[in-house]
PDB file of C-alpha atoms in Angstrom:
ATOM      1  CA  PRO C   1      10.008 -22.949  26.716  1.00 46.00           C
ATOM      2  CA  SER C   2       7.563 -24.234  29.239  1.00 54.00           C
ATOM      3  CA  LEU C   3       7.953 -23.622  32.926  1.00 53.00           C
ATOM      4  CA  ASN C   4       8.378 -27.353  33.466  1.00 61.00           C
ATOM      5  CA  THR C   5      11.596 -27.381  31.433  1.00 64.00           C
ATOM      6  CA  LYS C   6      14.568 -28.447  33.487  1.00 68.00           C
ATOM      7  CA  ARG C   7      17.821 -26.958  32.242  1.00 77.00           C
ATOM      8  CA  SER C   8      20.839 -29.183  32.598  1.00 81.00           C
ATOM      9  CA  LYS C   9      23.152 -26.338  33.565  1.00 87.00           C
ATOM     10  CA  PRO C  10      22.494 -24.684  36.946  1.00 89.00           C
ATOM     11  CA  VAL C  11      22.061 -20.910  37.146  1.00 90.00           C
ATOM     12  CA  PRO C  12      25.118 -19.257  38.763  1.00 92.00           C
ATOM     13  CA  PRO C  13      24.395 -17.038  41.807  1.00 90.00           C
ATOM     14  CA  ASP C  14      25.784 -13.891  40.134  1.00 92.00           C
ATOM     15  CA  TYR C  15      23.701 -14.293  36.934  1.00 92.00           C
ATOM     16  CA  VAL C  16      21.395 -11.359  36.130  1.00 92.00           C
ATOM     17  CA  CYS C  17      18.414 -12.015  33.882  1.00 89.00           C
ATOM     18  CA  MET C  18      18.320  -9.352  31.152  1.00 87.00           C
ATOM     19  CA  ALA C  19      14.509  -9.443  30.952  1.00 86.00           C
ATOM     20  CA  CYS C  20      13.555  -8.874  34.592  1.00 89.00           C
ATOM     21  CA  GLN C  21      16.903  -7.734  36.088  1.00 89.00           C
ATOM     22  CA  ASN C  22      16.181 -10.228  38.937  1.00 88.00           C
ATOM     23  CA  LYS C  23      13.403  -7.905  40.192  1.00 86.00           C
ATOM     24  CA  SER C  24      10.384 -10.037  39.352  1.00 77.00           C
ATOM     25  CA  PRO C  25       7.930 -10.761  42.197  1.00 79.00           C
ATOM     26  CA  ASN C  26       8.580 -14.134  43.881  1.00 81.00           C
ATOM     27  CA  PHE C  27      12.035 -14.170  42.304  1.00 82.00           C
ATOM     28  CA  THR C  28      13.786 -17.477  41.857  1.00 85.00           C
ATOM     29  CA  SER C  29      17.019 -17.726  39.916  1.00 87.00           C
ATOM     30  CA  HIS C  30      16.345 -18.603  36.294  1.00 86.00           C
ATOM     31  CA  TRP C  31      17.828 -18.368  32.841  1.00 86.00           C
ATOM     32  CA  ILE C  32      16.456 -15.699  30.495  1.00 83.00           C
ATOM     33  CA  TYR C  33      14.859 -18.470  28.423  1.00 82.00           C
ATOM     34  CA  ASP C  34      12.571 -19.304  31.358  1.00 83.00           C
ATOM     35  CA  CYS C  35      11.911 -15.735  32.558  1.00 84.00           C
ATOM     36  CA  PRO C  36       8.216 -15.027  33.211  1.00 81.00           C
ATOM     37  CA  MET C  37       8.739 -11.323  32.372  1.00 82.00           C
ATOM     38  CA  LYS C  38      10.383 -11.971  29.006  1.00 80.00           C
ATOM     39  CA  GLN C  39       8.443 -10.571  26.039  1.00 78.00           C
ATOM     40  CA  THR C  40       8.939 -12.115  22.647  1.00 74.00           C
ATOM     41  CA  LYS C  41       7.788 -10.748  19.324  1.00 73.00           C
ATOM     42  CA  LYS C  42       7.286 -13.317  16.620  1.00 72.00           C
ATOM     43  CA  GLY C  43       9.460 -12.535  13.605  1.00 66.00           C
ATOM     44  CA  CYS C  44      11.309  -9.620  15.172  1.00 66.00           C
ATOM     45  CA  ASN C  45      14.586 -10.678  13.535  1.00 62.00           C
ATOM     46  CA  LYS C  46      13.249 -10.453   9.963  1.00 63.00           C
ATOM     47  CA  VAL C  47      14.376  -6.864   9.434  1.00 63.00           C
ATOM     48  CA  ALA C  48      17.896  -7.651  10.576  1.00 63.00           C
ATOM     49  CA  LYS C  49      18.063 -10.628   8.211  1.00 62.00           C
ATOM     50  CA  ARG C  50      16.873  -8.480   5.311  1.00 63.00           C
ATOM     51  CA  LEU C  51      19.466  -5.806   6.073  1.00 64.00           C
ATOM     52  CA  ARG C  52      22.236  -8.403   6.192  1.00 63.00           C
ATOM     53  CA  GLY C  53      21.082  -9.803   2.859  1.00 63.00           C
ATOM     54  CA  LEU C  54      20.662 -13.259   4.340  1.00 61.00           C
ATOM     55  CA  HIS C  55      17.760 -14.264   2.099  1.00 64.00           C
ATOM     56  CA  ASP C  56      18.755 -12.413  -1.067  1.00 72.00           C
ATOM     57  CA  PRO C  57      18.974 -14.873  -3.969  1.00 80.00           C
ATOM     58  CA  PRO C  58      21.857 -14.493  -6.411  1.00 84.00           C
ATOM     59  CA  SER C  59      21.137 -12.319  -9.436  1.00 89.00           C
ATOM     60  CA  ARG C  60      22.479 -15.069 -11.728  1.00 92.00           C
ATOM     61  CA  LYS C  61      19.512 -17.322 -10.882  1.00 93.00           C
ATOM     62  CA  VAL C  62      16.202 -17.380 -12.782  1.00 94.00           C
ATOM     63  CA  PHE C  63      12.940 -19.313 -12.404  1.00 95.00           C
ATOM     64  CA  VAL C  64      11.285 -20.857 -15.465  1.00 96.00           C
ATOM     65  CA  SER C  65       7.717 -22.132 -15.658  1.00 95.00           C
ATOM     66  CA  GLY C  66       5.631 -23.455 -18.526  1.00 95.00           C
ATOM     67  CA  LEU C  67       7.956 -26.324 -19.416  1.00 95.00           C
ATOM     68  CA  PRO C  68       6.417 -29.516 -20.824  1.00 94.00           C
ATOM     69  CA  PHE C  69       5.927 -32.421 -18.438  1.00 93.00           C
ATOM     70  CA  GLU C  70       7.901 -34.730 -20.740  1.00 92.00           C
ATOM     71  CA  CYS C  71      11.126 -32.695 -20.732  1.00 92.00           C
ATOM     72  CA  ASN C  72      14.292 -33.609 -18.857  1.00 92.00           C
ATOM     73  CA  ASP C  73      17.443 -31.758 -17.747  1.00 93.00           C
ATOM     74  CA  GLY C  74      19.133 -32.186 -21.140  1.00 92.00           C
ATOM     75  CA  ASP C  75      16.153 -30.774 -23.059  1.00 92.00           C
ATOM     76  CA  VAL C  76      15.985 -27.632 -20.911  1.00 93.00           C
ATOM     77  CA  LYS C  77      19.745 -27.151 -21.032  1.00 92.00           C
ATOM     78  CA  ARG C  78      19.820 -27.488 -24.840  1.00 91.00           C
ATOM     79  CA  TYR C  79      16.852 -25.099 -25.233  1.00 92.00           C
ATOM     80  CA  PHE C  80      18.432 -22.324 -23.158  1.00 90.00           C
ATOM     81  CA  GLU C  81      21.942 -22.791 -24.554  1.00 87.00           C
ATOM     82  CA  ASP C  82      20.498 -22.645 -28.073  1.00 87.00           C
ATOM     83  CA  GLY C  83      18.384 -19.580 -27.234  1.00 85.00           C
ATOM     84  CA  LEU C  84      21.259 -17.715 -25.598  1.00 84.00           C
ATOM     85  CA  SER C  85      23.918 -18.612 -28.163  1.00 79.00           C
ATOM     86  CA  GLY C  86      22.864 -15.804 -30.545  1.00 73.00           C
ATOM     87  CA  GLY C  87      23.977 -12.986 -28.217  1.00 67.00           C
ATOM     88  CA  GLU C  88      27.284 -11.143 -28.272  1.00 70.00           C
ATOM     89  CA  VAL C  89      28.089 -12.297 -24.726  1.00 70.00           C
ATOM     90  CA  THR C  90      28.842 -15.979 -24.310  1.00 79.00           C
ATOM     91  CA  THR C  91      27.275 -17.423 -21.216  1.00 84.00           C
ATOM     92  CA  GLU C  92      27.061 -20.856 -19.709  1.00 89.00           C
ATOM     93  CA  LEU C  93      24.318 -22.607 -17.766  1.00 91.00           C
ATOM     94  CA  VAL C  94      26.124 -23.626 -14.576  1.00 93.00           C
ATOM     95  CA  HIS C  95      23.323 -25.392 -12.691  1.00 94.00           C
ATOM     96  CA  LEU C  96      19.835 -26.611 -13.523  1.00 95.00           C
ATOM     97  CA  LYS C  97      17.287 -27.773 -10.946  1.00 95.00           C
ATOM     98  CA  LEU C  98      14.242 -29.303 -12.603  1.00 95.00           C
ATOM     99  CA  LEU C  99      11.290 -29.643 -10.215  1.00 95.00           C
ATOM    100  CA  LYS C 100       9.790 -33.142 -10.423  1.00 95.00           C
ATOM    101  CA  PHE C 101       6.837 -35.004  -8.984  1.00 95.00           C
ATOM    102  CA  GLU C 102       7.923 -37.324  -6.177  1.00 94.00           C
ATOM    103  CA  ASP C 103       5.962 -40.361  -7.310  1.00 94.00           C
ATOM    104  CA  SER C 104       6.443 -40.366 -11.094  1.00 94.00           C
ATOM    105  CA  GLN C 105       9.679 -38.315 -11.348  1.00 92.00           C
ATOM    106  CA  ARG C 106       8.110 -36.394 -14.248  1.00 94.00           C
ATOM    107  CA  CYS C 107       8.802 -32.700 -14.643  1.00 95.00           C
ATOM    108  CA  LYS C 108       6.388 -30.330 -12.886  1.00 95.00           C
ATOM    109  CA  GLY C 109       6.957 -27.788 -15.632  1.00 94.00           C
ATOM    110  CA  GLN C 110       9.230 -25.582 -13.528  1.00 96.00           C
ATOM    111  CA  ALA C 111      12.982 -25.177 -13.133  1.00 96.00           C
ATOM    112  CA  PHE C 112      15.648 -23.030 -11.489  1.00 95.00           C
ATOM    113  CA  LEU C 113      18.541 -22.048 -13.746  1.00 94.00           C
ATOM    114  CA  THR C 114      21.858 -20.612 -12.558  1.00 93.00           C
ATOM    115  CA  PHE C 115      24.122 -18.921 -15.082  1.00 93.00           C
ATOM    116  CA  ASP C 116      27.817 -18.079 -14.841  1.00 92.00           C
ATOM    117  CA  SER C 117      27.162 -14.331 -15.025  1.00 90.00           C
ATOM    118  CA  ASP C 118      24.493 -11.690 -14.507  1.00 91.00           C
ATOM    119  CA  GLU C 119      24.448 -11.036 -18.252  1.00 91.00           C
ATOM    120  CA  GLY C 120      23.443 -14.646 -18.875  1.00 90.00           C
ATOM    121  CA  ALA C 121      20.528 -14.320 -16.473  1.00 92.00           C
ATOM    122  CA  LYS C 122      19.447 -11.055 -18.139  1.00 92.00           C
ATOM    123  CA  MET C 123      19.546 -12.735 -21.545  1.00 91.00           C
ATOM    124  CA  ALA C 124      17.427 -15.590 -20.178  1.00 92.00           C
ATOM    125  CA  LEU C 125      14.920 -13.063 -18.790  1.00 93.00           C
ATOM    126  CA  ARG C 126      14.520 -11.718 -22.331  1.00 92.00           C
ATOM    127  CA  MET C 127      13.301 -15.188 -23.363  1.00 91.00           C
ATOM    128  CA  ASN C 128      10.146 -14.620 -21.289  1.00 93.00           C
ATOM    129  CA  GLY C 129       7.108 -15.420 -23.433  1.00 93.00           C
ATOM    130  CA  CYS C 130       9.031 -17.538 -25.945  1.00 92.00           C
ATOM    131  CA  VAL C 131       7.370 -20.664 -27.274  1.00 93.00           C
ATOM    132  CA  TRP C 132       8.902 -23.975 -26.173  1.00 92.00           C
ATOM    133  CA  LYS C 133      10.310 -26.067 -28.992  1.00 89.00           C
ATOM    134  CA  ASP C 134      11.946 -29.452 -28.718  1.00 85.00           C
ATOM    135  CA  ILE C 135      15.601 -29.334 -29.677  1.00 81.00           C
ATOM    136  CA  GLU C 136      16.959 -32.686 -30.754  1.00 80.00           C
ATOM    137  CA  GLU C 137      20.129 -33.944 -29.148  1.00 77.00           C
ATOM    138  CA  PRO C 138      22.962 -33.829 -31.686  1.00 75.00           C
ATOM    139  CA  GLY C 139      23.806 -37.248 -33.075  1.00 71.00           C
ATOM    140  CA  THR C 140      20.403 -38.826 -32.415  1.00 71.00           C
ATOM    141  CA  LYS C 141      17.682 -39.594 -34.914  1.00 65.00           C
ATOM    142  CA  LYS C 142      14.079 -38.625 -34.379  1.00 60.00           C
ATOM    143  CA  LYS C 143      11.781 -41.611 -33.840  1.00 58.00           C
ATOM    144  CA  LYS C 144       9.536 -42.309 -36.783  1.00 55.00           C
ATOM    145  CA  LEU C 145       5.868 -42.767 -35.958  1.00 52.00           C
ATOM    146  CA  LYS C 146       3.094 -44.246 -38.086  1.00 55.00           C
ATOM    147  CA  LYS C 147       1.307 -41.753 -40.346  1.00 57.00           C
ATOM    148  CA  GLY C 148      -1.900 -41.569 -38.311  1.00 53.00           C
ATOM    149  CA  VAL C 149      -0.091 -41.480 -34.965  1.00 50.00           C
ATOM    150  CA  ALA C 150       2.337 -38.780 -36.136  1.00 50.00           C
ATOM    151  CA  ALA C 151      -0.453 -36.518 -37.389  1.00 49.00           C
ATOM    152  CA  LYS C 152      -2.412 -37.015 -34.170  1.00 50.00           C
ATOM    153  CA  ALA C 153       0.665 -36.284 -32.013  1.00 52.00           C
ATOM    154  CA  GLU C 154       1.423 -33.082 -33.959  1.00 54.00           C
ATOM    155  CA  GLY C 155      -2.192 -31.920 -33.749  1.00 54.00           C
ATOM    156  CA  GLU C 156      -2.424 -32.500 -29.983  1.00 66.00           C
ATOM    157  CA  LYS C 157       0.717 -30.593 -29.030  1.00 71.00           C
ATOM    158  CA  LYS C 158      -0.180 -27.446 -27.195  1.00 82.00           C
ATOM    159  CA  GLU C 159       1.861 -24.298 -27.708  1.00 88.00           C
ATOM    160  CA  LEU C 160       3.720 -23.730 -24.438  1.00 91.00           C
ATOM    161  CA  ARG C 161       4.857 -20.215 -23.605  1.00 93.00           C
ATOM    162  CA  LEU C 162       7.656 -20.020 -21.074  1.00 94.00           C
ATOM    163  CA  LYS C 163       7.601 -17.597 -18.189  1.00 95.00           C
ATOM    164  CA  VAL C 164      11.104 -16.601 -17.092  1.00 93.00           C
ATOM    165  CA  THR C 165      11.429 -14.485 -13.946  1.00 93.00           C
ATOM    166  CA  LYS C 166      14.073 -13.534 -11.429  1.00 92.00           C
ATOM    167  CA  VAL C 167      14.171 -15.765  -8.387  1.00 88.00           C
ATOM    168  CA  LEU C 168      12.195 -13.958  -5.751  1.00 80.00           C
ATOM    169  CA  ASN C 169      13.202 -13.566  -2.157  1.00 71.00           C
ATOM    170  CA  ARG C 170      11.708 -16.351  -0.022  1.00 64.00           C
ATOM    171  CA  PHE C 171      11.396 -13.921   2.836  1.00 51.00           C
ATOM    172  CA  VAL C 172       7.827 -12.832   3.531  1.00 46.00           C
TER     173      VAL C 172
END
């Protein structure tokens, strides 16, 4: 706060500033926020936040990158449900946050996935390095393309390898 800041609440006569103990030279009554002797350390509360676990992300959440730009929420959900269905533990994808460009609303190739259990997240982490494959929605037919267009589209498709990692702490 600047020294020109006018507080709306007056300082009571018995108030003792914790920074200067009312012993500063040329003392005038002031709140601790406006104390000239107060020393602040930028980011001094970070350790306390870390100890309280304030910024710890849940262990059920994973970050996925390497998704195709053309995919949508349903495609990603089907891919991970299909990939995780082979395990002995049944798990469910509870929440999916697909990161999109603001202007075109196309996928940025990244997503946050939240599973119903830690085991589901661990199974998803094992899918790190897997190749992305389009999984058709049940009950829909694949669009038929002309012969030349279909061959060109198949030849141009790049093999996308997914990177699945735990969500890291945002705290620096």
